[in-house]
Short mmCIF file of C-alpha atoms in Angstrom, two decimals:
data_model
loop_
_atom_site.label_atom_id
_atom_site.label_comp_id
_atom_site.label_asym_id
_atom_site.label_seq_id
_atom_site.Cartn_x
_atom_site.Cartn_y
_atom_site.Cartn_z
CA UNK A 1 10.90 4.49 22.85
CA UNK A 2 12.01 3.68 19.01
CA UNK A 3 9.86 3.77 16.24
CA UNK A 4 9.91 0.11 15.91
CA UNK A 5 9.46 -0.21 19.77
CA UNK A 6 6.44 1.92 19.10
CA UNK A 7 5.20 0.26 16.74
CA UNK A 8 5.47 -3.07 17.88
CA UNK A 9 3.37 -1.20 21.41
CA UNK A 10 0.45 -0.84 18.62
CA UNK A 11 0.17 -4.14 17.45
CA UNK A 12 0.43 -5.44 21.08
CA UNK A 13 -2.60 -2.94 21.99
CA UNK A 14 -4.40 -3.78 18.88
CA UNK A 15 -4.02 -7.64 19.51
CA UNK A 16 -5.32 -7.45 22.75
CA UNK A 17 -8.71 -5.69 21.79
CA UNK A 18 -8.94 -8.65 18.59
CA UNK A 19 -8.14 -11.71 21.44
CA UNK A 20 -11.36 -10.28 23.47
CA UNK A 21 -13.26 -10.04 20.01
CA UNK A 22 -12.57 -13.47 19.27
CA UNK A 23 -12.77 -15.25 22.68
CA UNK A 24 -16.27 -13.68 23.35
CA UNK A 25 -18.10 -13.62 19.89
CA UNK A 26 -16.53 -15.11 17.12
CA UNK A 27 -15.31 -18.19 18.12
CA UNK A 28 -18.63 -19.39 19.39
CA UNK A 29 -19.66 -18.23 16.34
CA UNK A 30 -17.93 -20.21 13.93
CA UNK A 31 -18.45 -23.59 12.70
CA UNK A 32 -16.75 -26.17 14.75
CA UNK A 33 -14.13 -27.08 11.86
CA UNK A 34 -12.78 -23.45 11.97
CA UNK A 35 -12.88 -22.93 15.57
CA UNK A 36 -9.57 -24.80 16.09
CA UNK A 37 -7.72 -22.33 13.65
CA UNK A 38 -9.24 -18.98 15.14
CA UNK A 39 -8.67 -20.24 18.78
CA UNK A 40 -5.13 -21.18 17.70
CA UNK A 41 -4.78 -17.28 16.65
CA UNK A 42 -6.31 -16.13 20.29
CA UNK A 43 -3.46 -18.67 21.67
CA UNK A 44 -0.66 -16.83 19.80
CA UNK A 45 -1.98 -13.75 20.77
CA UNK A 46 -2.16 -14.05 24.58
CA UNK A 47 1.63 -15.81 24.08
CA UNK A 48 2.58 -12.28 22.55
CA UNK A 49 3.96 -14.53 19.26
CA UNK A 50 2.22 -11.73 16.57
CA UNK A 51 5.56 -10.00 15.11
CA UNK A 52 6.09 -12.76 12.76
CA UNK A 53 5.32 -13.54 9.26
CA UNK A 54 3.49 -17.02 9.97
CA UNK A 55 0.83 -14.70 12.39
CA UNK A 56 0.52 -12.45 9.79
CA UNK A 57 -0.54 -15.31 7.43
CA UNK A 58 -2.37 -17.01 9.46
CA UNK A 59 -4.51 -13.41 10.01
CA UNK A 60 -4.91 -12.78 6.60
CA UNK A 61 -6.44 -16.12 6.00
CA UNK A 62 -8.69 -15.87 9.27
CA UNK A 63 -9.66 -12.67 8.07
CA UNK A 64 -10.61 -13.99 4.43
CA UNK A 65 -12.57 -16.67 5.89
CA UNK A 66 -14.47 -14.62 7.86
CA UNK A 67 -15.35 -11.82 4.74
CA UNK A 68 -17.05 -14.88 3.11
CA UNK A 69 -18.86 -15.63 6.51
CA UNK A 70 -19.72 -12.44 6.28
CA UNK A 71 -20.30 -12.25 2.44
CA UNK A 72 -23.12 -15.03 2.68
CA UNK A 73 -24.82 -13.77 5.73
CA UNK A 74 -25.27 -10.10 3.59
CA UNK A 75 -28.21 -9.77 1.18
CA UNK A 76 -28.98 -6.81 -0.53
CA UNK A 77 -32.72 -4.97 -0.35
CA UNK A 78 -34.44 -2.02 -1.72
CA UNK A 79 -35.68 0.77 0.30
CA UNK A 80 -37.86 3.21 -1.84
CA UNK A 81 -38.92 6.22 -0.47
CA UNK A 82 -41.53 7.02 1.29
CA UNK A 83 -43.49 9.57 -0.99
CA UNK A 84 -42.52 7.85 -4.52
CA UNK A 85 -42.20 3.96 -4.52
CA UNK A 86 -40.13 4.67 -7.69
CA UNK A 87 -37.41 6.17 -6.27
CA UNK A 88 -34.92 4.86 -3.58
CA UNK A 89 -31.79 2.83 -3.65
CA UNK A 90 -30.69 -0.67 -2.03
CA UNK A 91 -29.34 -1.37 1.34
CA UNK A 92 -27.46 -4.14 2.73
CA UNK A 93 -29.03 -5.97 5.08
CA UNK A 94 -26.68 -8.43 7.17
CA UNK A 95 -27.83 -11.06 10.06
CA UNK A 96 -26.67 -10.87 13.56
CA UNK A 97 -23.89 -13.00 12.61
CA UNK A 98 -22.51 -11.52 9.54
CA UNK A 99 -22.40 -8.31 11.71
CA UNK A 100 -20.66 -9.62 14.74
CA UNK A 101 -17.86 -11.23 11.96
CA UNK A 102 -17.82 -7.97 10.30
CA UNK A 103 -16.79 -6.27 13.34
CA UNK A 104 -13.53 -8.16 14.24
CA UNK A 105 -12.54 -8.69 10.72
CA UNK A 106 -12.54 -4.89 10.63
CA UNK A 107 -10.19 -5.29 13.83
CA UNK A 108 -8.27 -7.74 12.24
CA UNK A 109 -7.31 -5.62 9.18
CA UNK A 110 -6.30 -3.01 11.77
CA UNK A 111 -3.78 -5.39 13.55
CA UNK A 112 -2.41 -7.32 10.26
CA UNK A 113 -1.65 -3.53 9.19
CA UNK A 114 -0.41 -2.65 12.87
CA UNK A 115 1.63 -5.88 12.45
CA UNK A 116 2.95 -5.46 8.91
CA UNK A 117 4.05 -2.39 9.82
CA UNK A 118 6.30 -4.02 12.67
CA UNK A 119 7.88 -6.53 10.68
CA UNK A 120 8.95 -3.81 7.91
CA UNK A 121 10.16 -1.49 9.90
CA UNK A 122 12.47 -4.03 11.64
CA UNK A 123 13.58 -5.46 8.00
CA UNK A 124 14.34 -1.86 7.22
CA UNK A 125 16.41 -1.40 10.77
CA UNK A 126 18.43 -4.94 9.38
CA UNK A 127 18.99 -3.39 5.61
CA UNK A 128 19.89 0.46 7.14
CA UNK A 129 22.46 -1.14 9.41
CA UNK A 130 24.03 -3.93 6.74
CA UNK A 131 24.55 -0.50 4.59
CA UNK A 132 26.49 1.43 7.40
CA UNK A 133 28.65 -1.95 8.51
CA UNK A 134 29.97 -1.73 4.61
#
């Protein structure tokens, strides 16, 4: 198999592991007005349409909307220690929901980079062989 072939194989893997994330937990998740856009996503994944610029916007601006889903459902505490109330640091503390988005937008970075990947090393492929037709 070619590099490209290869990594194209990643993405595909990689997609199929974000569909289940998003079928099971996130869309149910989300507010009705954004479930159309994420299940529209799931749709081009099971279609195998991700090696294309539009999927990789449409990712990226899934995956934005779900770091301020997961930006507003984050607060930050302090936890001092135990033997001096003056010392300790803060934590962040994150609902149920917050952490279930946090989870496949970590997934989703993975495949836009699995997927960005593809696309330039196919662009590269069309420059390389432009240069040797010359």
């Amino acid at each position: 198999m070619d590099v490209i072939s290869e990594l194209v194989a990643d993405a595909l893997r990689q997609a199929r592991l974000v569909r289940k994330c998003l079928d099971a937990k996130t869309i149910p998740l989300l507010d009705p007005r954004h479930r159309r856009f994420a299940s529209d996503i799931s749709r081009r994944i099971a279609n195998r349409e991700i090696v294309t610029e539009a999927f990789l916007g449409a990712l990226e601006s899934l995956i934005v909307l779900l770091d301020g889903e997961v930006d507003a459902g984050t607060s930050v505490a302090w936890r001092g220690h135990e033997h001096d109330p003056d010392c300790g640091n803060e934590i962040r503390v994150r609902t149920d929901r917050a952490t279930a988005f946090q989870a496949v937008q970590d997934e989703m970075v993975e495949l836009a980079t699995k997927v960005a990947a593809a696309l330039d090393a196919a662009e590269a492929r069309t420059i390389a062989n432009a240069l040797f037709e010359r």
